[in-house]
Amino acid sequence: MNQQSGINNKVLFAYGAIMTPVMYGYVLMLIMYMKYAVDDLGVEPAVVGVIFLIAKVWDAVSDPIIGNVSDRTELEGGRRKPWLLIAAPLIAVFGVMAWSPPDSLHGVQLSLWVGVAVIGFYTAFTMFDVPHMALGAEITLKTSERDKVFGVRQFMRILGTAAAGILGTYLVSQGASYAEAMAYALGLLTVIVVVTGVSFLPPERASFKGRGGSNPYKALRDVWVNPHARLLLFVVFIDAIGVGGIGVLMPFLVNYVIKEGDLLPVFMALNMAASLIMVPGWIFLAKYFEKAKLLLWSFVVSGLAYGLIILVGENDWHIMVVSCLLAGGATTCTHVLGYSLKSEIIDCDEFLTGERKEGTYFAGWSFVNKLAHGIMIGLVGFTLQWSDFQPNIAEQSHLVKQNIVLLMGGLPLVCFLVGALVFTRFSLTPVEYAKVRLALDARG
């Protein structure tokens, strides 16, 4: 992984491909498991909400722990790749547990089983996702190539998301037997793809080994005192509050507000298609415009796109089409140019501290993102329970439908616009970063 030698397509594909089955399982858990647990397994909505809240909060707390430990990992296989190989089978096992609980379990026992499965799944996902993000910042140190690395990562993430939104939602909607068979097949595929993909990745940078920072508290403090990182922490948190409930609310919106349940895979497909198209689109635009400015406008468009949901009522599928297309294209900017920009912030930390703390930095941003998602998923469960949501009843009360629309449309609109306003203060310019990069290269 020499900086001077361009990154080849085989490495790009291998790095991105191992994310696809993992993302499939993660997204399907996010968008369908609450409904599956309530309607098919018979768990109370509030109980599922509490489980997801605990899981996501722990998931968030475990991010900086795993990030810092992976920074300081000094195994022969590297700092990141061993984590990927350990996490894959754990993701498979807990995924099977979640979608295929024993038929003999009911009540408290079933709730405990689901709790262990969901919390275990999110823990294993963190063990994979944080080192994977960190590895992306290390594969190449060139800005333009980092755009490609995280672009391919996002492209493969979208493929996994699309498969979950189209194939996964269909299989789960066919009943428990289909969901169980899918879980076993997905678990096997995850292990095979990750192990194979990691084998194609080049050795990790020997010069980064042992430079992860010996003190985890100091590492976290470095993230907080970095003004660029600190501003992004707030922006990521407020935006995640806005969209944190959208994944779990989408099936409820489509089934009980729009009343076009069969269109859920279509909406997911449109969103993913727009995202796929805009992955190379954002990379192309980054050649001519500053990343920070492109991110700013993506926040504004995302807020307006989700805000359209406020207007949705029965049979208003055409509004959802516009919303899905705009949101899909805009939000993918944060996963392409946003991650590349974060890598530049990490380089600034190396300039100041002499350490390489990719895991800690990405874990910090992931922490606030997951914390916000956990808060919102828990809020969704309690809101549905408070609104007197009735499982499997086609006609829900006006209060239920109103709350679904406000959480999916009004809240994201406000949060994204606030996030955009705050992001106008981001001060790491291309000129300033170029000076940092030159200084680091001069150090050798």
Short mmCIF file of C-alpha atoms in Angstrom, two decimals, residues 104-413:
data_model
loop_
_atom_site.label_atom_id
_atom_site.label_comp_id
_atom_site.label_asym_id
_atom_site.label_seq_id
_atom_site.Cartn_x
_atom_site.Cartn_y
_atom_site.Cartn_z
CA SER A 104 -40.76 -23.05 22.16
CA LEU A 105 -39.84 -19.55 23.36
CA HIS A 106 -42.58 -17.15 24.41
CA GLY A 107 -43.01 -14.06 26.57
CA VAL A 108 -39.99 -13.11 28.67
CA GLN A 109 -37.84 -15.95 27.30
CA LEU A 110 -38.46 -14.86 23.72
CA SER A 111 -37.74 -11.24 24.61
CA LEU A 112 -34.42 -12.24 26.22
CA TRP A 113 -33.46 -14.34 23.18
CA VAL A 114 -34.24 -11.47 20.84
CA GLY A 115 -32.34 -9.07 23.10
CA VAL A 116 -29.19 -11.20 23.10
CA ALA A 117 -29.39 -11.72 19.35
CA VAL A 118 -29.88 -8.05 18.46
CA ILE A 119 -27.25 -6.76 20.89
CA GLY A 120 -24.80 -9.46 19.79
CA PHE A 121 -25.42 -8.67 16.14
CA TYR A 122 -24.75 -4.96 16.56
CA THR A 123 -21.61 -5.68 18.60
CA ALA A 124 -20.26 -7.94 15.86
CA PHE A 125 -21.15 -5.33 13.23
CA THR A 126 -19.11 -2.71 15.12
CA MET A 127 -16.17 -5.13 15.26
CA PHE A 128 -16.33 -5.22 11.48
CA ASP A 129 -17.39 -1.73 10.47
CA VAL A 130 -14.99 0.43 12.49
CA PRO A 131 -11.79 -1.41 11.40
CA HIS A 132 -13.14 -1.49 7.84
CA MET A 133 -13.59 2.29 7.78
CA ALA A 134 -10.15 2.78 9.32
CA LEU A 135 -8.58 0.50 6.74
CA GLY A 136 -10.06 2.65 3.97
CA ALA A 137 -8.16 5.68 5.21
CA GLU A 138 -4.90 3.69 5.26
CA ILE A 139 -5.01 1.92 1.89
CA THR A 140 -3.97 5.12 0.13
CA LEU A 141 -2.95 8.58 1.32
CA LYS A 142 -3.89 10.38 -1.91
CA THR A 143 -7.03 12.50 -1.71
CA SER A 144 -8.36 11.57 -5.14
CA GLU A 145 -7.77 7.87 -4.52
CA ARG A 146 -9.47 8.06 -1.13
CA ASP A 147 -12.54 9.40 -2.93
CA LYS A 148 -12.47 6.21 -5.03
CA VAL A 149 -11.85 3.93 -2.04
CA PHE A 150 -14.80 5.25 -0.10
CA GLY A 151 -16.81 5.57 -3.30
CA VAL A 152 -16.41 1.84 -3.97
CA ARG A 153 -17.15 1.12 -0.30
CA GLN A 154 -20.37 3.10 -0.56
CA PHE A 155 -21.26 1.51 -3.91
CA MET A 156 -20.98 -1.96 -2.41
CA ARG A 157 -22.84 -0.85 0.72
CA ILE A 158 -25.65 0.36 -1.51
CA LEU A 159 -25.77 -2.96 -3.35
CA GLY A 160 -26.14 -4.72 0.01
CA THR A 161 -28.75 -2.20 1.09
CA ALA A 162 -30.64 -2.56 -2.18
CA ALA A 163 -30.62 -6.34 -1.89
CA ALA A 164 -31.96 -6.05 1.65
CA GLY A 165 -34.60 -3.53 0.63
CA ILE A 166 -35.82 -5.53 -2.35
CA LEU A 167 -35.05 -9.22 -1.82
CA GLY A 168 -34.78 -9.14 1.97
CA THR A 169 -38.01 -7.27 2.61
CA TYR A 170 -39.82 -9.59 0.22
CA LEU A 171 -38.54 -12.74 1.92
CA VAL A 172 -39.35 -11.47 5.40
CA SER A 173 -42.84 -10.45 4.29
CA GLN A 174 -43.48 -14.06 3.18
CA GLY A 175 -43.29 -15.31 6.74
CA ALA A 176 -40.98 -16.76 9.36
CA SER A 177 -39.95 -19.83 7.37
CA TYR A 178 -38.57 -17.67 4.55
CA ALA A 179 -36.82 -15.36 7.01
CA GLU A 180 -35.15 -18.30 8.74
CA ALA A 181 -33.90 -19.84 5.47
CA MET A 182 -32.57 -16.45 4.38
CA ALA A 183 -30.70 -15.99 7.69
CA TYR A 184 -28.80 -19.27 7.31
CA ALA A 185 -27.91 -18.58 3.66
CA LEU A 186 -26.80 -15.03 4.45
CA GLY A 187 -24.63 -16.18 7.35
CA LEU A 188 -22.74 -18.63 5.15
CA LEU A 189 -22.35 -16.10 2.35
CA THR A 190 -21.03 -13.45 4.77
CA VAL A 191 -18.23 -15.69 6.04
CA ILE A 192 -17.21 -16.81 2.53
CA VAL A 193 -17.16 -13.31 1.00
CA VAL A 194 -15.28 -11.69 3.90
CA VAL A 195 -12.59 -14.36 4.16
CA THR A 196 -12.08 -14.38 0.38
CA GLY A 197 -12.08 -10.59 0.06
CA VAL A 198 -9.59 -10.04 2.88
CA SER A 199 -7.20 -12.48 1.22
CA PHE A 200 -6.96 -10.12 -1.79
CA LEU A 201 -6.09 -7.04 0.27
CA PRO A 202 -2.41 -6.00 0.40
CA PRO A 203 -0.40 -5.99 3.65
CA GLU A 204 -1.19 -3.10 5.94
CA ARG A 205 1.27 -0.22 6.32
CA ALA A 206 4.14 -1.31 8.54
CA SER A 207 4.92 2.35 9.32
CA PHE A 208 1.54 2.74 11.07
CA LYS A 209 2.06 -0.21 13.38
CA GLY A 210 2.56 0.79 17.01
CA ARG A 211 1.43 4.37 16.38
CA GLY A 212 -2.18 4.04 17.49
CA GLY A 213 -1.69 5.87 20.77
CA SER A 214 -1.07 4.05 24.03
CA ASN A 215 -3.67 5.92 26.09
CA PRO A 216 -7.32 5.49 24.97
CA TYR A 217 -8.50 8.46 27.03
CA LYS A 218 -5.91 10.74 25.44
CA ALA A 219 -6.89 9.41 22.00
CA LEU A 220 -10.54 10.32 22.60
CA ARG A 221 -9.48 13.72 23.95
CA ASP A 222 -7.47 14.31 20.77
CA VAL A 223 -10.63 13.70 18.74
CA TRP A 224 -12.60 16.14 20.86
CA VAL A 225 -10.01 18.95 20.85
CA ASN A 226 -9.60 18.71 17.07
CA PRO A 227 -11.91 21.57 15.95
CA HIS A 228 -12.70 19.97 12.57
CA ALA A 229 -13.57 16.62 14.15
CA ARG A 230 -15.60 18.22 16.95
CA LEU A 231 -17.76 20.18 14.51
CA LEU A 232 -18.41 17.04 12.49
CA LEU A 233 -19.39 15.19 15.66
CA PHE A 234 -22.24 17.63 16.20
CA VAL A 235 -23.33 17.65 12.56
CA VAL A 236 -23.32 13.84 12.38
CA PHE A 237 -25.35 13.63 15.61
CA ILE A 238 -28.04 16.13 14.63
CA ASP A 239 -28.43 14.62 11.15
CA ALA A 240 -28.61 11.10 12.61
CA ILE A 241 -31.36 12.22 14.98
CA GLY A 242 -33.29 13.28 11.90
CA VAL A 243 -32.96 10.03 9.95
CA GLY A 244 -32.54 7.61 12.86
CA GLY A 245 -36.12 6.39 12.77
CA ILE A 246 -36.64 6.34 9.01
CA GLY A 247 -35.42 2.80 8.45
CA VAL A 248 -37.78 1.18 10.97
CA LEU A 249 -40.65 3.54 10.10
CA MET A 250 -40.60 2.96 6.34
CA PRO A 251 -42.66 -0.29 6.44
CA PHE A 252 -45.17 1.38 8.78
CA LEU A 253 -45.47 4.43 6.50
CA VAL A 254 -45.97 2.37 3.37
CA ASN A 255 -48.43 -0.08 4.92
CA TYR A 256 -50.49 2.14 7.20
CA VAL A 257 -50.26 5.70 5.79
CA ILE A 258 -49.82 5.33 2.03
CA LYS A 259 -51.50 1.88 2.14
CA GLU A 260 -49.44 0.54 -0.73
CA GLY A 261 -47.46 -2.17 1.07
CA ASP A 262 -46.38 -3.86 -2.14
CA LEU A 263 -44.49 -0.72 -3.15
CA LEU A 264 -41.96 -0.91 -0.31
CA PRO A 265 -39.38 -2.76 -2.45
CA VAL A 266 -40.00 -0.25 -5.26
CA PHE A 267 -39.32 2.73 -3.00
CA MET A 268 -36.18 1.05 -1.68
CA ALA A 269 -35.03 0.28 -5.24
CA LEU A 270 -35.52 3.89 -6.36
CA ASN A 271 -33.60 5.20 -3.36
CA MET A 272 -30.73 2.80 -3.97
CA ALA A 273 -30.67 3.47 -7.72
CA ALA A 274 -30.28 7.20 -7.10
CA SER A 275 -27.53 6.46 -4.56
CA LEU A 276 -25.64 4.21 -6.97
CA ILE A 277 -25.81 6.77 -9.75
CA MET A 278 -24.53 9.54 -7.50
CA VAL A 279 -21.50 7.63 -6.17
CA PRO A 280 -19.47 8.36 -9.33
CA GLY A 281 -21.38 11.64 -9.60
CA TRP A 282 -20.03 12.99 -6.31
CA ILE A 283 -16.50 11.78 -7.16
CA PHE A 284 -16.74 13.65 -10.47
CA LEU A 285 -18.04 16.83 -8.83
CA ALA A 286 -15.22 16.70 -6.26
CA LYS A 287 -12.76 17.34 -9.11
CA TYR A 288 -14.25 20.80 -9.62
CA PHE A 289 -15.77 21.84 -6.28
CA GLU A 290 -14.64 21.74 -2.66
CA LYS A 291 -15.83 18.68 -0.77
CA ALA A 292 -17.06 20.73 2.14
CA LYS A 293 -19.30 22.83 -0.12
CA LEU A 294 -20.70 19.75 -1.82
CA LEU A 295 -21.44 18.22 1.58
CA LEU A 296 -23.20 21.40 2.68
CA TRP A 297 -25.58 21.35 -0.27
CA SER A 298 -26.17 17.61 0.15
CA PHE A 299 -27.40 18.31 3.69
CA VAL A 300 -29.85 20.92 2.40
CA VAL A 301 -31.22 18.69 -0.36
CA SER A 302 -31.50 15.73 2.04
CA GLY A 303 -33.57 17.78 4.46
CA LEU A 304 -35.92 18.99 1.73
CA ALA A 305 -36.24 15.48 0.30
CA TYR A 306 -37.30 13.95 3.62
CA GLY A 307 -39.46 16.99 4.33
CA LEU A 308 -41.68 16.02 1.38
CA ILE A 309 -42.96 13.12 3.49
CA ILE A 310 -44.96 15.64 5.52
CA LEU A 311 -47.25 15.88 2.50
CA VAL A 312 -47.79 12.12 2.18
CA GLY A 313 -51.23 10.63 2.66
CA GLU A 314 -53.18 7.64 1.39
CA ASN A 315 -52.12 6.61 -2.16
CA ASP A 316 -49.56 9.45 -2.38
CA TRP A 317 -46.94 7.12 -3.80
CA HIS A 318 -45.77 9.76 -6.32
CA ILE A 319 -44.53 12.02 -3.51
CA MET A 320 -42.56 9.10 -2.07
CA VAL A 321 -40.97 8.49 -5.47
CA VAL A 322 -39.60 12.05 -5.57
CA SER A 323 -38.50 11.86 -1.93
CA CYS A 324 -36.69 8.54 -2.41
CA LEU A 325 -34.83 9.75 -5.51
CA LEU A 326 -33.70 13.05 -4.00
CA ALA A 327 -32.77 11.58 -0.62
CA GLY A 328 -30.91 8.65 -2.17
CA GLY A 329 -28.77 10.86 -4.37
CA ALA A 330 -28.05 13.49 -1.72
CA THR A 331 -27.31 11.38 1.35
CA THR A 332 -24.73 9.21 -0.39
CA CYS A 333 -22.42 12.25 -0.51
CA THR A 334 -21.69 11.85 3.21
CA HIS A 335 -20.52 8.27 2.67
CA VAL A 336 -18.23 9.12 -0.24
CA LEU A 337 -16.82 12.63 0.11
CA GLY A 338 -17.63 12.78 3.81
CA TYR A 339 -15.44 9.79 4.63
CA SER A 340 -12.64 11.12 2.44
CA LEU A 341 -12.89 14.45 4.28
CA LYS A 342 -12.74 12.61 7.61
CA SER A 343 -9.54 10.90 6.44
CA GLU A 344 -8.02 14.33 5.85
CA ILE A 345 -8.96 15.34 9.40
CA ILE A 346 -7.16 12.22 10.65
CA ASP A 347 -4.07 13.29 8.70
CA CYS A 348 -4.26 16.64 10.51
CA ASP A 349 -4.20 14.74 13.80
CA GLU A 350 -1.06 12.88 12.69
CA PHE A 351 0.52 16.24 11.88
CA LEU A 352 -0.13 17.41 15.46
CA THR A 353 0.42 14.20 17.45
CA GLY A 354 2.54 11.91 15.27
CA GLU A 355 -0.04 9.11 15.81
CA ARG A 356 -2.34 7.23 13.44
CA LYS A 357 -5.71 6.90 15.15
CA GLU A 358 -8.07 6.10 12.27
CA GLY A 359 -10.02 3.64 14.40
CA THR A 360 -10.57 6.12 17.22
CA TYR A 361 -11.63 8.93 14.89
CA PHE A 362 -14.04 6.89 12.78
CA ALA A 363 -15.36 5.29 15.97
CA GLY A 364 -16.03 8.73 17.43
CA TRP A 365 -18.16 9.77 14.46
CA SER A 366 -19.80 6.36 14.40
CA PHE A 367 -20.50 6.62 18.15
CA VAL A 368 -22.60 9.78 17.86
CA ASN A 369 -24.32 8.43 14.74
CA LYS A 370 -25.34 5.18 16.40
CA LEU A 371 -26.27 6.88 19.65
CA ALA A 372 -28.67 9.13 17.76
CA HIS A 373 -30.10 6.17 15.84
CA GLY A 374 -30.60 4.24 19.07
CA ILE A 375 -32.42 7.15 20.66
CA MET A 376 -34.70 7.50 17.65
CA ILE A 377 -35.46 3.78 17.30
CA GLY A 378 -36.37 3.65 20.97
CA LEU A 379 -38.54 6.75 20.49
CA VAL A 380 -40.29 5.10 17.54
CA GLY A 381 -41.20 2.06 19.62
CA PHE A 382 -42.56 4.16 22.49
CA THR A 383 -44.38 6.51 20.11
CA LEU A 384 -46.17 3.64 18.40
CA GLN A 385 -47.09 2.15 21.77
CA TRP A 386 -48.28 5.53 23.11
CA SER A 387 -50.27 6.16 19.92
CA ASP A 388 -52.08 2.83 20.48
CA PHE A 389 -50.68 1.18 17.36
CA GLN A 390 -52.57 -2.04 16.56
CA PRO A 391 -50.45 -4.80 14.91
CA ASN A 392 -51.79 -6.17 11.61
CA ILE A 393 -54.74 -3.75 11.59
CA ALA A 394 -54.98 -2.03 8.20
CA GLU A 395 -56.69 1.14 9.42
CA GLN A 396 -54.67 2.84 12.14
CA SER A 397 -55.79 5.89 14.08
CA HIS A 398 -55.13 9.44 12.85
CA LEU A 399 -52.68 9.93 15.74
CA VAL A 400 -50.62 6.89 14.71
CA LYS A 401 -50.40 8.04 11.09
CA GLN A 402 -49.66 11.62 12.06
CA ASN A 403 -46.77 10.59 14.31
CA ILE A 404 -45.29 8.34 11.63
CA VAL A 405 -45.34 11.20 9.10
CA LEU A 406 -43.87 13.75 11.52
CA LEU A 407 -41.04 11.44 12.60
CA MET A 408 -40.19 10.56 8.99
CA GLY A 409 -40.61 13.98 7.42
CA GLY A 410 -40.74 16.92 9.82
CA LEU A 411 -37.91 15.89 12.10
CA PRO A 412 -35.38 15.14 9.32
CA LEU A 413 -36.20 18.45 7.62
#
